[in-house]
PDB file of C-alpha atoms in Angstrom:
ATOM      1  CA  UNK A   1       0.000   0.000   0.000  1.00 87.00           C
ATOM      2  CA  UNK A   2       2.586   2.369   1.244  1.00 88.00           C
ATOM      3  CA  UNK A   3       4.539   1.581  -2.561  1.00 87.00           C
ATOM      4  CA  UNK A   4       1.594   2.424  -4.222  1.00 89.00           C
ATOM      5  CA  UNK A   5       1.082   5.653  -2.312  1.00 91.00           C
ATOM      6  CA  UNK A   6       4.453   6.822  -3.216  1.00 90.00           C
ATOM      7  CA  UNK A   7       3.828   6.068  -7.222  1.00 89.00           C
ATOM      8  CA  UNK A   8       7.687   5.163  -7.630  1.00 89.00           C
ATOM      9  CA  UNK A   9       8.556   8.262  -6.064  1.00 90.00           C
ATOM     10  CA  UNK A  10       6.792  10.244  -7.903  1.00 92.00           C
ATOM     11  CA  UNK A  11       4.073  10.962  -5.270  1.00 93.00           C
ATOM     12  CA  UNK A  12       3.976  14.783  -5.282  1.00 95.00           C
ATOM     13  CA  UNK A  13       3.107  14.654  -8.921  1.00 95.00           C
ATOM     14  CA  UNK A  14       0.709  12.188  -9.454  1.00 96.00           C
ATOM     15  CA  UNK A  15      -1.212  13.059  -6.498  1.00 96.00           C
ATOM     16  CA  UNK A  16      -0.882  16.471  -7.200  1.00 97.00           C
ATOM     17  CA  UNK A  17      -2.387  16.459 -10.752  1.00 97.00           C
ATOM     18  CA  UNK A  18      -5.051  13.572  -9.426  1.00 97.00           C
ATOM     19  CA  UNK A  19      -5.933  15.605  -6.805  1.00 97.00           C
ATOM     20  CA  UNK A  20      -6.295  18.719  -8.681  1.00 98.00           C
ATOM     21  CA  UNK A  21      -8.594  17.160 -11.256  1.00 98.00           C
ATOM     22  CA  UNK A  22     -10.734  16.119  -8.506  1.00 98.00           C
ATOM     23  CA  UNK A  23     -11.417  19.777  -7.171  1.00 98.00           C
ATOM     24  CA  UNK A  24     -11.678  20.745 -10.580  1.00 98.00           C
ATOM     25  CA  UNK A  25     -14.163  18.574 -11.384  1.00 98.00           C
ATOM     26  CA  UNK A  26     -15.988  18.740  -8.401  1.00 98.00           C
ATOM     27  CA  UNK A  27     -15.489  22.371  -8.516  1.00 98.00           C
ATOM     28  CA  UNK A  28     -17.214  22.441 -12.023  1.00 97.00           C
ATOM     29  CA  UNK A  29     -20.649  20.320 -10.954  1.00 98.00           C
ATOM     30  CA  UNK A  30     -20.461  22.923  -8.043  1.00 98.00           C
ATOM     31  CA  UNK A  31     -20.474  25.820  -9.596  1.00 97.00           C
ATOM     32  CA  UNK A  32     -22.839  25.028 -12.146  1.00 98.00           C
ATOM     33  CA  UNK A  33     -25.575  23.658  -9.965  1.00 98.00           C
ATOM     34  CA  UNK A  34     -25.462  26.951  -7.586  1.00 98.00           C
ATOM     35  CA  UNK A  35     -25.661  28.588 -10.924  1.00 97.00           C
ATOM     36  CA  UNK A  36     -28.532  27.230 -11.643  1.00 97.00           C
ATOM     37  CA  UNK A  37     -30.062  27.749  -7.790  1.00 97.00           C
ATOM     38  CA  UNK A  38     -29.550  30.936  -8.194  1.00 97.00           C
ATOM     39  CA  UNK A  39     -30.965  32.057 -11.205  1.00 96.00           C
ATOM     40  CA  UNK A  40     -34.024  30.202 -10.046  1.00 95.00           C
ATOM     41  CA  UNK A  41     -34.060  32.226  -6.794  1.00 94.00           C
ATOM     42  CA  UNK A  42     -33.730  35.209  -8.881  1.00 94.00           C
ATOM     43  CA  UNK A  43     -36.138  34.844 -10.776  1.00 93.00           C
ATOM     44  CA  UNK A  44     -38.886  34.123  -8.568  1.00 92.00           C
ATOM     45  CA  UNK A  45     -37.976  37.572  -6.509  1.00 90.00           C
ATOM     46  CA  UNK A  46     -38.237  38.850  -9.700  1.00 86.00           C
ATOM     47  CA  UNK A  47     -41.973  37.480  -9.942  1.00 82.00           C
ATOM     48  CA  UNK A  48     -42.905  37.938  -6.036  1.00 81.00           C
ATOM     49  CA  UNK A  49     -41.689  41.620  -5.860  1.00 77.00           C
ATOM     50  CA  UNK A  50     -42.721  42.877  -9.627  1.00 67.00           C
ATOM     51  CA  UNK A  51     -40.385  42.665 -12.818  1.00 56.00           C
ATOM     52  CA  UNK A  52     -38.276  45.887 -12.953  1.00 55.00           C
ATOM     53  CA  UNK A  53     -35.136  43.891 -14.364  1.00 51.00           C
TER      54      UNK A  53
ATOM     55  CA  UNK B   1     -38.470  17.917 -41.092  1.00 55.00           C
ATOM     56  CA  UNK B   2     -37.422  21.516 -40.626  1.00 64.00           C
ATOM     57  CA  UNK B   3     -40.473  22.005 -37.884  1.00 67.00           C
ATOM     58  CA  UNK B   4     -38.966  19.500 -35.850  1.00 64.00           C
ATOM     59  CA  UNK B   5     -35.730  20.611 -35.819  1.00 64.00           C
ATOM     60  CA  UNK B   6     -37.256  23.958 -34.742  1.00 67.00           C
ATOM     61  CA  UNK B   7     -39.549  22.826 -31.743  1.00 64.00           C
ATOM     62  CA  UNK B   8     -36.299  20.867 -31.308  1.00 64.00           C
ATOM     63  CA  UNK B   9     -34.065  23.264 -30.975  1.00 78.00           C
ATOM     64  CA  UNK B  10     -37.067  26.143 -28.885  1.00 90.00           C
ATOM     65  CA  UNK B  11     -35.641  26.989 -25.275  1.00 93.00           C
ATOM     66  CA  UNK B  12     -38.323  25.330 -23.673  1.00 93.00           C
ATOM     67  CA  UNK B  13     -38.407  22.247 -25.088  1.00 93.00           C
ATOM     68  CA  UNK B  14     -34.108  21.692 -24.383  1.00 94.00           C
ATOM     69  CA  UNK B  15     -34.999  22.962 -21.010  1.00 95.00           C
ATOM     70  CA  UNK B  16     -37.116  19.585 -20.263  1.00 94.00           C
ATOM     71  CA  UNK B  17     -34.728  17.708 -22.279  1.00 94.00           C
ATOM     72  CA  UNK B  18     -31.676  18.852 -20.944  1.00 95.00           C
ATOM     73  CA  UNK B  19     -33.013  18.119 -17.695  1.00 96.00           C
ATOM     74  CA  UNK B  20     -33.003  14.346 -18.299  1.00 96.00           C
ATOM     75  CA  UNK B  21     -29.579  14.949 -20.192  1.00 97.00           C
ATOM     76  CA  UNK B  22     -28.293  15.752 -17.538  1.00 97.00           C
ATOM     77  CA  UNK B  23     -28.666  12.490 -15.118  1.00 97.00           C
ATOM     78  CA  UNK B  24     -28.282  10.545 -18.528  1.00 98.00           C
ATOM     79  CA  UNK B  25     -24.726  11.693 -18.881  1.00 98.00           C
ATOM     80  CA  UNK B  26     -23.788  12.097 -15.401  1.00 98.00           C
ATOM     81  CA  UNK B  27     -24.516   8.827 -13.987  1.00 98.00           C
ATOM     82  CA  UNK B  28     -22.405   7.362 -16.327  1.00 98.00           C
ATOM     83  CA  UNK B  29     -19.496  10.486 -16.094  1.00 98.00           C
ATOM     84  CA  UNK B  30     -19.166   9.050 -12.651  1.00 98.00           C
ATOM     85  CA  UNK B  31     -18.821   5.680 -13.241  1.00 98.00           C
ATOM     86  CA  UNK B  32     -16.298   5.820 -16.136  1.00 98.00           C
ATOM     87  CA  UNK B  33     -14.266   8.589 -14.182  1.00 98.00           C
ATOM     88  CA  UNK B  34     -13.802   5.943 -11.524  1.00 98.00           C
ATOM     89  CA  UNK B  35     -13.387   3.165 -13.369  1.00 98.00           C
ATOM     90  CA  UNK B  36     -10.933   5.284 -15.761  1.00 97.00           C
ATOM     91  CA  UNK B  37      -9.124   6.519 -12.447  1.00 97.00           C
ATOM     92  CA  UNK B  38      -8.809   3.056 -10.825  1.00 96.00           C
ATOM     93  CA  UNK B  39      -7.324   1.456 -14.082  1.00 96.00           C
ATOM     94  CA  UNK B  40      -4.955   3.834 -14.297  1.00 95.00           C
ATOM     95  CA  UNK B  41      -3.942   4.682 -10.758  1.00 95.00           C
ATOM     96  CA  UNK B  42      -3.741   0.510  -9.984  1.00 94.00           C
ATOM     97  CA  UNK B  43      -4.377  -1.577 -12.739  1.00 94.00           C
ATOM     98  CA  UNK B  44      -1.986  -0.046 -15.545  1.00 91.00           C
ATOM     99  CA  UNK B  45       1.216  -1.389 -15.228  1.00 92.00           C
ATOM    100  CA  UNK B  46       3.997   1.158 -14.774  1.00 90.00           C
ATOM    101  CA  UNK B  47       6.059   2.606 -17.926  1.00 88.00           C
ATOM    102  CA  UNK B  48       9.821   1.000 -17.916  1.00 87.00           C
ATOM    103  CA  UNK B  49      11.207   4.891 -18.639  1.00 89.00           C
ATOM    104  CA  UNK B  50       8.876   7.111 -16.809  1.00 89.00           C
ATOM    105  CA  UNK B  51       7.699   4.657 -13.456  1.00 89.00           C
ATOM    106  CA  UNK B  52       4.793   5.331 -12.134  1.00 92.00           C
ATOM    107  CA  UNK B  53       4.651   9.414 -13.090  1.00 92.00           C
ATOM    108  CA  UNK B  54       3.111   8.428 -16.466  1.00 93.00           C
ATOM    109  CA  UNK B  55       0.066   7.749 -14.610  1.00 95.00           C
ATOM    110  CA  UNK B  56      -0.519  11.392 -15.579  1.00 96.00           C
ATOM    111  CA  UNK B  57      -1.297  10.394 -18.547  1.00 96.00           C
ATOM    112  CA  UNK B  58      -4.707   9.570 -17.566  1.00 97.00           C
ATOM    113  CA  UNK B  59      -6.109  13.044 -16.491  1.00 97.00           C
ATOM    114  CA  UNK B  60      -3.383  15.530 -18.393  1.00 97.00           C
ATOM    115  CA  UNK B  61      -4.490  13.703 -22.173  1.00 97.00           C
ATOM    116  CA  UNK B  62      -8.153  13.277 -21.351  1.00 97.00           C
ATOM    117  CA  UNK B  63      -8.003  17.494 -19.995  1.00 98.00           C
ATOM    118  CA  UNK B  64      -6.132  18.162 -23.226  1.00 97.00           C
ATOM    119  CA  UNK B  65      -8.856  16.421 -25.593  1.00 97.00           C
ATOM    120  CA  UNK B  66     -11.532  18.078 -23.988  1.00 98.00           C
ATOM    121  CA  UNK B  67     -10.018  22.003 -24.278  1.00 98.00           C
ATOM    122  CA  UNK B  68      -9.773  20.915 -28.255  1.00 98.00           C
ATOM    123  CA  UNK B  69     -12.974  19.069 -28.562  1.00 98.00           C
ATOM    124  CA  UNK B  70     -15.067  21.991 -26.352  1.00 98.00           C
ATOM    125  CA  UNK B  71     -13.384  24.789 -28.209  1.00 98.00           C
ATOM    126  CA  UNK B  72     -14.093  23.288 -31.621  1.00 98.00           C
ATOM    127  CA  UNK B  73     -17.662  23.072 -30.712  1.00 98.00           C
ATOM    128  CA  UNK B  74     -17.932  26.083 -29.487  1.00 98.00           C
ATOM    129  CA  UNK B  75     -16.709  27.385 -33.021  1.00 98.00           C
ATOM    130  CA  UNK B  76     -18.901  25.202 -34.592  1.00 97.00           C
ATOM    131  CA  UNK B  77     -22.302  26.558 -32.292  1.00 97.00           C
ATOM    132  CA  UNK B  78     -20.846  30.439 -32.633  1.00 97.00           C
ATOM    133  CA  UNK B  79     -20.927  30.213 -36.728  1.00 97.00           C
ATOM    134  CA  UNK B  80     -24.501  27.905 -36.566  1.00 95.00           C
ATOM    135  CA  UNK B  81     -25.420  30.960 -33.891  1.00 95.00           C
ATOM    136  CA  UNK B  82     -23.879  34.032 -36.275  1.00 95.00           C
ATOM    137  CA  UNK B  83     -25.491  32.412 -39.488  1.00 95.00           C
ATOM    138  CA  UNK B  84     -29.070  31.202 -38.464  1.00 93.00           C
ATOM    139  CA  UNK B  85     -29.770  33.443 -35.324  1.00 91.00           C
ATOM    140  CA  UNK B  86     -30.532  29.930 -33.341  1.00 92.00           C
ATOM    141  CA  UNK B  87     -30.653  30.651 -29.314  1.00 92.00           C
ATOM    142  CA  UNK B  88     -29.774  27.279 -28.408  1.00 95.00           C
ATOM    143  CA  UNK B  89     -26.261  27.893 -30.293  1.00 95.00           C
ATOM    144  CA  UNK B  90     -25.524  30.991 -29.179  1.00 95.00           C
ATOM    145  CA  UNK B  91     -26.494  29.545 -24.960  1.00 96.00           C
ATOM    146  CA  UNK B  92     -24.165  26.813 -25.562  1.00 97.00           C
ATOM    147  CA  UNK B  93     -21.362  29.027 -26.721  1.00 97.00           C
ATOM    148  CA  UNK B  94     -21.135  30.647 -23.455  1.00 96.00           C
ATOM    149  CA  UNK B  95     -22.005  27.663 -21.239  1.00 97.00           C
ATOM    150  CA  UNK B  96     -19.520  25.637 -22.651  1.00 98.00           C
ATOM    151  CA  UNK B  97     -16.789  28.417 -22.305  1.00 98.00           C
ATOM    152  CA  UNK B  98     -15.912  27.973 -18.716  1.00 97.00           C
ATOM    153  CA  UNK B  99     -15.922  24.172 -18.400  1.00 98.00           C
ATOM    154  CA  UNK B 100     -13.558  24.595 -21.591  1.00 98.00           C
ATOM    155  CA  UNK B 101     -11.744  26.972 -19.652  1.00 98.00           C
ATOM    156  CA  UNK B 102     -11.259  24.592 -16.962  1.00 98.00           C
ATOM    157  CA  UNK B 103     -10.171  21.209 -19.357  1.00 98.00           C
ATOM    158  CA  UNK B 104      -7.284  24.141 -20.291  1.00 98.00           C
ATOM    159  CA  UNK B 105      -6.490  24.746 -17.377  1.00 98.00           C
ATOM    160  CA  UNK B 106      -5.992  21.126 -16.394  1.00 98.00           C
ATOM    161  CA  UNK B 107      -4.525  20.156 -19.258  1.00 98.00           C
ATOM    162  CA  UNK B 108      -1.966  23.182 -18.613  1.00 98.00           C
ATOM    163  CA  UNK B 109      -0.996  22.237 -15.136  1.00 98.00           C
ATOM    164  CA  UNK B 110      -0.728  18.347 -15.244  1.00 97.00           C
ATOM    165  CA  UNK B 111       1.416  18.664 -17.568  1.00 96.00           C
ATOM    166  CA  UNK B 112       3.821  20.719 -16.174  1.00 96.00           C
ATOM    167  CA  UNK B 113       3.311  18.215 -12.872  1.00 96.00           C
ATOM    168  CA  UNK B 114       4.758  15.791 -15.916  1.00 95.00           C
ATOM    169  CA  UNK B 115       7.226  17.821 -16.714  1.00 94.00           C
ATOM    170  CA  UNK B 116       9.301  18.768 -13.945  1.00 94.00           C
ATOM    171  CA  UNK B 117       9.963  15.167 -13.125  1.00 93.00           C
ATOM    172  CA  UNK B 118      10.392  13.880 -16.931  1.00 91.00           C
ATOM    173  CA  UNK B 119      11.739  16.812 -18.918  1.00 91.00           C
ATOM    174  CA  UNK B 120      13.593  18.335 -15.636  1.00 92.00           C
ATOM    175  CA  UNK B 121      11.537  21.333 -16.794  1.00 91.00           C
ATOM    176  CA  UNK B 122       7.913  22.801 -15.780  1.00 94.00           C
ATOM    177  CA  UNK B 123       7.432  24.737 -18.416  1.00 94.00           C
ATOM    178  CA  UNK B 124       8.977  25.606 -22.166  1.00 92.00           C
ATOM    179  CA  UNK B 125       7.746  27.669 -24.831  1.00 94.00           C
ATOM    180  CA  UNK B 126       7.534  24.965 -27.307  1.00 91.00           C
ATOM    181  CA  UNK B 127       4.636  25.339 -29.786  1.00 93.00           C
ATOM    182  CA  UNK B 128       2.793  22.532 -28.364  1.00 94.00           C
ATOM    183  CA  UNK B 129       2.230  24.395 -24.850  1.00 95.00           C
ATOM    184  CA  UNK B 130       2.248  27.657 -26.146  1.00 96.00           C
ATOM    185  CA  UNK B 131      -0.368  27.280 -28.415  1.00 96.00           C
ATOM    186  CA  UNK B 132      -2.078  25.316 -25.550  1.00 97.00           C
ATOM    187  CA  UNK B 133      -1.973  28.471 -23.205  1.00 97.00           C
ATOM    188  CA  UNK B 134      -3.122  30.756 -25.982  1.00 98.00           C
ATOM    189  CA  UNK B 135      -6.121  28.655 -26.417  1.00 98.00           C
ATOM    190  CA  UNK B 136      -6.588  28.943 -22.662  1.00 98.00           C
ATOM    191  CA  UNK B 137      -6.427  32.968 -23.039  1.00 98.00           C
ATOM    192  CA  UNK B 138      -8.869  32.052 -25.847  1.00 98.00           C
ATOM    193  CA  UNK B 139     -11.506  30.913 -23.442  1.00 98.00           C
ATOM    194  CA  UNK B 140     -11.154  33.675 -21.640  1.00 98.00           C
ATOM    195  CA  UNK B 141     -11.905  36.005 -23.934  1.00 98.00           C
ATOM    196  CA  UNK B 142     -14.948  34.211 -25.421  1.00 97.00           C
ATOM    197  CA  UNK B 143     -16.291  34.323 -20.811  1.00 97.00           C
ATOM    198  CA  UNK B 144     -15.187  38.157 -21.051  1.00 97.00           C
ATOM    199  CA  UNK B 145     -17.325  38.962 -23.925  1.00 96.00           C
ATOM    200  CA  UNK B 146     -20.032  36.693 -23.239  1.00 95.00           C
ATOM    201  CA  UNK B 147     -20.885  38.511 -20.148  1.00 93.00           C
ATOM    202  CA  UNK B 148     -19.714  42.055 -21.305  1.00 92.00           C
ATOM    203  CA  UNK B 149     -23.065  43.245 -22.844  1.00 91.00           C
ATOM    204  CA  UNK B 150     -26.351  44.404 -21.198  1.00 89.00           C
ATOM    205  CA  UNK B 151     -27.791  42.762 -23.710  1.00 90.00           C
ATOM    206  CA  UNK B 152     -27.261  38.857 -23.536  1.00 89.00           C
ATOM    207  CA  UNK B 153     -28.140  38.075 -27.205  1.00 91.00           C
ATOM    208  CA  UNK B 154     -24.992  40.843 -27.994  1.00 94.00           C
ATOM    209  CA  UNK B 155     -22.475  39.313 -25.646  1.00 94.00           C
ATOM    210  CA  UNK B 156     -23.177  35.813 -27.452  1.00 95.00           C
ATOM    211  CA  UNK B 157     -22.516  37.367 -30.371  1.00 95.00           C
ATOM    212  CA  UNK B 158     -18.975  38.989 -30.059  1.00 96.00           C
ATOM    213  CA  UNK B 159     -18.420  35.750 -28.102  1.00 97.00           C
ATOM    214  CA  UNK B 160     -19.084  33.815 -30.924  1.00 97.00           C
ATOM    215  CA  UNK B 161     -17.082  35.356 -33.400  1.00 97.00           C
ATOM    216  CA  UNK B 162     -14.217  34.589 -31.293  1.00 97.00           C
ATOM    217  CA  UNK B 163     -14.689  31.876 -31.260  1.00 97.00           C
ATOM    218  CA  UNK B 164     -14.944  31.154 -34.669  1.00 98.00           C
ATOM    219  CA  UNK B 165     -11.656  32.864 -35.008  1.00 97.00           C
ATOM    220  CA  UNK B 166      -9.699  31.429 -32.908  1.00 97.00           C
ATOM    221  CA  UNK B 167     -10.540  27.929 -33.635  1.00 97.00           C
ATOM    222  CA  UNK B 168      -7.524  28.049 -36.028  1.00 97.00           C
ATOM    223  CA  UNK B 169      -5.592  27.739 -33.104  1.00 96.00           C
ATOM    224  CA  UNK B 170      -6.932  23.721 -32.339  1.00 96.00           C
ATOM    225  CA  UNK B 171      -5.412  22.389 -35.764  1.00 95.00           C
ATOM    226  CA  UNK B 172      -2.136  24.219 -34.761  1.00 95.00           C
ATOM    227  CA  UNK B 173      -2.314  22.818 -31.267  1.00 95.00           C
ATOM    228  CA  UNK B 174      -2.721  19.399 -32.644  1.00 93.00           C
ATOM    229  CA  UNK B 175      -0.193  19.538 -35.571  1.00 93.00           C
ATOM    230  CA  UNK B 176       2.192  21.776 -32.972  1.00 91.00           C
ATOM    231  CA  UNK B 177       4.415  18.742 -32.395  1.00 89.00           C
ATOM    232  CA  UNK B 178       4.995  17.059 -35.781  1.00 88.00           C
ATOM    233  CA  UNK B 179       5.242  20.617 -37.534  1.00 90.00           C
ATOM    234  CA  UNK B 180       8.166  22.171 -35.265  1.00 90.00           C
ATOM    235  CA  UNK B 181      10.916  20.835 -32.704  1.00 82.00           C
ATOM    236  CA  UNK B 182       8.970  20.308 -29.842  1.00 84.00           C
ATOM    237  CA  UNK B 183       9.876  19.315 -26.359  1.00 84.00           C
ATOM    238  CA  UNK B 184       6.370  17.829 -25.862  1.00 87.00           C
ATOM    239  CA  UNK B 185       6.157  14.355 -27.387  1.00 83.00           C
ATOM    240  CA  UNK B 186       4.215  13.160 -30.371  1.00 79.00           C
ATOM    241  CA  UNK B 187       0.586  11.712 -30.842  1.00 79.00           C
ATOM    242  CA  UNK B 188       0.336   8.261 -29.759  1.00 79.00           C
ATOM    243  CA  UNK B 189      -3.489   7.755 -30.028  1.00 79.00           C
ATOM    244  CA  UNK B 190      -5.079  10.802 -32.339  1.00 76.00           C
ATOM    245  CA  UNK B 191      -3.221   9.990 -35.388  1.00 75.00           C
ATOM    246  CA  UNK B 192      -4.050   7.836 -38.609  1.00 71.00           C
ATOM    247  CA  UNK B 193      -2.256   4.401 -37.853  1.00 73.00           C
ATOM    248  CA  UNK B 194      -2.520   1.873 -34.626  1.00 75.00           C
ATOM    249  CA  UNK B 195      -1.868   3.918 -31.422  1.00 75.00           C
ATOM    250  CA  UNK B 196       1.508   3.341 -30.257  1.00 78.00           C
ATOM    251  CA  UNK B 197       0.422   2.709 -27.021  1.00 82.00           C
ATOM    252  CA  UNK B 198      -0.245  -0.695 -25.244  1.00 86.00           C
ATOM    253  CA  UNK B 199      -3.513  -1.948 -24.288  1.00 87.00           C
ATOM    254  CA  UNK B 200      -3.364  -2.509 -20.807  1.00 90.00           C
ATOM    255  CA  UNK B 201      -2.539   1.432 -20.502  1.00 91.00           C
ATOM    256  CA  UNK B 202      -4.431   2.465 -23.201  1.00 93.00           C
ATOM    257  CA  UNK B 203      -7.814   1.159 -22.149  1.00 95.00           C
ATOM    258  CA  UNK B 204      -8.064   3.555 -18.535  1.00 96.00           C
ATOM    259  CA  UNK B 205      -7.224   6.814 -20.968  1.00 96.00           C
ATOM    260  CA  UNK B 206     -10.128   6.384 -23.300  1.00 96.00           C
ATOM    261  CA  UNK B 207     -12.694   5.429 -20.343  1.00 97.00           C
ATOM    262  CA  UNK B 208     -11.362   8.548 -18.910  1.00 98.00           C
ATOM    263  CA  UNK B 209     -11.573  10.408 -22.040  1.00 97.00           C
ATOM    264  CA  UNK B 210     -15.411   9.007 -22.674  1.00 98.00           C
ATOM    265  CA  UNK B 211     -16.231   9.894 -18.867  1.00 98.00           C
ATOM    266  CA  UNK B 212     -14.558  13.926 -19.448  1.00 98.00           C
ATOM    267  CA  UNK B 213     -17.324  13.544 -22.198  1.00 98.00           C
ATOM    268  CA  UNK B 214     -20.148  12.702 -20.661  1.00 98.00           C
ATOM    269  CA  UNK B 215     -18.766  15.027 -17.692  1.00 98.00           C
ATOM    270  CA  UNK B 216     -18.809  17.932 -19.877  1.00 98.00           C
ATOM    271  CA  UNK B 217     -22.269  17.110 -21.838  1.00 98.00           C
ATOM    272  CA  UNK B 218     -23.991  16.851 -18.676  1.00 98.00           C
ATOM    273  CA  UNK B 219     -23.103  19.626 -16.847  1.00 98.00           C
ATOM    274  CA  UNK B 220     -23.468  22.321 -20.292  1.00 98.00           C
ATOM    275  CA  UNK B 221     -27.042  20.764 -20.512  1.00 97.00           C
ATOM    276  CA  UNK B 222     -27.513  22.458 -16.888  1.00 98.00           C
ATOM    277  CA  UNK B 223     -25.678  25.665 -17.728  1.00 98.00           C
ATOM    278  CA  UNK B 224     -27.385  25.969 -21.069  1.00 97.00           C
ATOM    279  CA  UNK B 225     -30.581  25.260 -19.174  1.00 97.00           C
ATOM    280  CA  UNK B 226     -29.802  28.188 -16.703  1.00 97.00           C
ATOM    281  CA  UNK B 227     -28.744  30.541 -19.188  1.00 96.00           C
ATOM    282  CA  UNK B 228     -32.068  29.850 -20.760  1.00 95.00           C
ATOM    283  CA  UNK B 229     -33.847  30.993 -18.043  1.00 95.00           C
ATOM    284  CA  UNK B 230     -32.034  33.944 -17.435  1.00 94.00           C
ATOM    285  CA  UNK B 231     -32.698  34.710 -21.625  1.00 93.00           C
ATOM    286  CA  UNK B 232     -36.077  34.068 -21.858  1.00 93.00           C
ATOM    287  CA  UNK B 233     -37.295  35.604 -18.061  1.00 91.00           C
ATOM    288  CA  UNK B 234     -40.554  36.312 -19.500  1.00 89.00           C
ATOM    289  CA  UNK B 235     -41.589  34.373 -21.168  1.00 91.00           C
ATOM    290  CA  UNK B 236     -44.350  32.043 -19.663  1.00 91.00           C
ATOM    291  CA  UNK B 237     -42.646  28.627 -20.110  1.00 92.00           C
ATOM    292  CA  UNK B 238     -40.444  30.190 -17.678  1.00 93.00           C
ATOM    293  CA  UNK B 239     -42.755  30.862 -14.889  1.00 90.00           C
ATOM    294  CA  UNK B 240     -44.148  27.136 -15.323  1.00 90.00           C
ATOM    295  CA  UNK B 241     -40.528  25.784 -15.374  1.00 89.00           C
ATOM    296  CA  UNK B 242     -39.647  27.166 -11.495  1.00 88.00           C
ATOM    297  CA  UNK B 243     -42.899  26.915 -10.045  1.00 80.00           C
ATOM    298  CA  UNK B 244     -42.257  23.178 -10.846  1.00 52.00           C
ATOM    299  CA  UNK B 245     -40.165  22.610  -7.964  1.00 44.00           C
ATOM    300  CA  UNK B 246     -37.451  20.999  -9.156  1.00 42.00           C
ATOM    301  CA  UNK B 247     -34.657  21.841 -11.881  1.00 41.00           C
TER     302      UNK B 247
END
């Protein structure tokens, strides 16, 4: 286990750029669902309190 | 045939579409990313030059076919957007910028993660990752001007022409390494002859490349969808669509 963690030596780098691709992934479903919350919430403001947009 | 390629293509009707698209590609983004990851983070056996750092390889070339494959879209929805008017081209143009954006990103700094142990270098300005940062400053141009105008239907437009321009760039990105001396290798999958790869390693980069895909197709369903609202505010499909209680 403890070999595998340290990828040959390499550990800094592979975990690194594994790692990385995880937030941004992650990062990217994140973002685009509050995105989407959002404009919903705006939107019904919008409707509740009168369209002046 | 052209009436169903307009009710097709109307805001409201992609809106309940994308909605399943979205589950429909992301179910399986997640299983293929895993699968993809545990192939090549256990299963692959390790290179006899480059040990166990290759392993890269299976998010830095998946990242990299993405930022070409998104961008070239993108091109391809900005002239369908600039020549027919459609809306649903000129939403996906923006919504597929920043997830683009990101793949570029990615691509950028993985590979300079493979770099600095391999080439003893994390960066050079080879054409390969020159061109591969312009594209990246690409991107960020077609976010800038998509959200630069008042008017949305104006910022999709200057967005799009960029990115019809710049889509030039991909071919160059892709030929970058046979066409000029360049530090970064050459293709060993995307090229006309057997990849030059073997098959135990091979297989965990194009699961990972087919679960970037259905990654990227399921979340620009959701940010085409909210874009959509935002476009057509008021018009009544839009009221119906978030009193429904769910997106």
């Amino acid at each position: 286990m403890a070999e595998w963690l340290s990828m040959g030596g390499y550990a800094v780098y592979v975990w690194s750029s594994f790692g990385l691709t995880a937030v941004v992934l992650a990062g990217g479903v994140i973002a685009s669902v509050m995105g989407m919350r959002q404009q919903r919430t705006a939107l019904r403001r919008l409707r509740e309190f009168g369209d002046d947009a | 045939m052209w009436t169903w390629f307009h009710r097709l293509s109307s805001p409201p009707t992609f809106y309940r579409w994308g909605g399943a698209l979205q589950w429909v590609f992301g179910i399986p983004a997640v299983v293929l990313i895993a699968i993809g990851t545990y192939g090549g983070l256990v299963l692959a056996p390790a290179d006899y030059q480059q040990g166990d750092a290759f392993r890269i390889i299976y998010v830095h070339v998946p990242s990299a076919w993405m930022s070409l494959f998104v961008y070239t879209s993108m091109a391809v929805a900005g002239a369908i957007a600039l020549i027919w008017r459609m809306k649903l081209a000129e939403v996906y143009v923006g919504a597929a910028a920043g997830l683009g954006a990101a793949f570029t990103a990615l691509a950028l700094v993985t590979g300079m993660l493979w770099g600095e142990p391999m080439w003893g270098t994390y960066w050079v300005w080879d054409a390969r990752l020159t061109s591969e940062l312009l594209l990246l400053f690409l991107y960020l141009g077609v976010i800038a001007l998509d959200g630069a105008y008042v008017d949305a239907r104006r910022g999709a437009r200057a967005a799009s022409v960029l990115a019809v321009v710049g889509v030039i760039n991909v071919p160059i990105i892709h030929y970058s390494v046979e066409w000029w001396n360049s530090l970064h290798q050459g293709p060993t999958v995307t090229k006309f002859d057997s990849p030059s790869i073997t098959g135990d390693m091979l297989w965990p980069l194009l699961v990972m490349a087919l679960g970037f895909m259905c990654y990227f197709a399921s979340l620009v369903c959701l940010r085409m969808r909210t874009r959509l609202l935002d476009r057509e505010r008021s018009a009544r499909w839009v009221a119906d669509a978030i009193g429904a209680g769910h997106g």
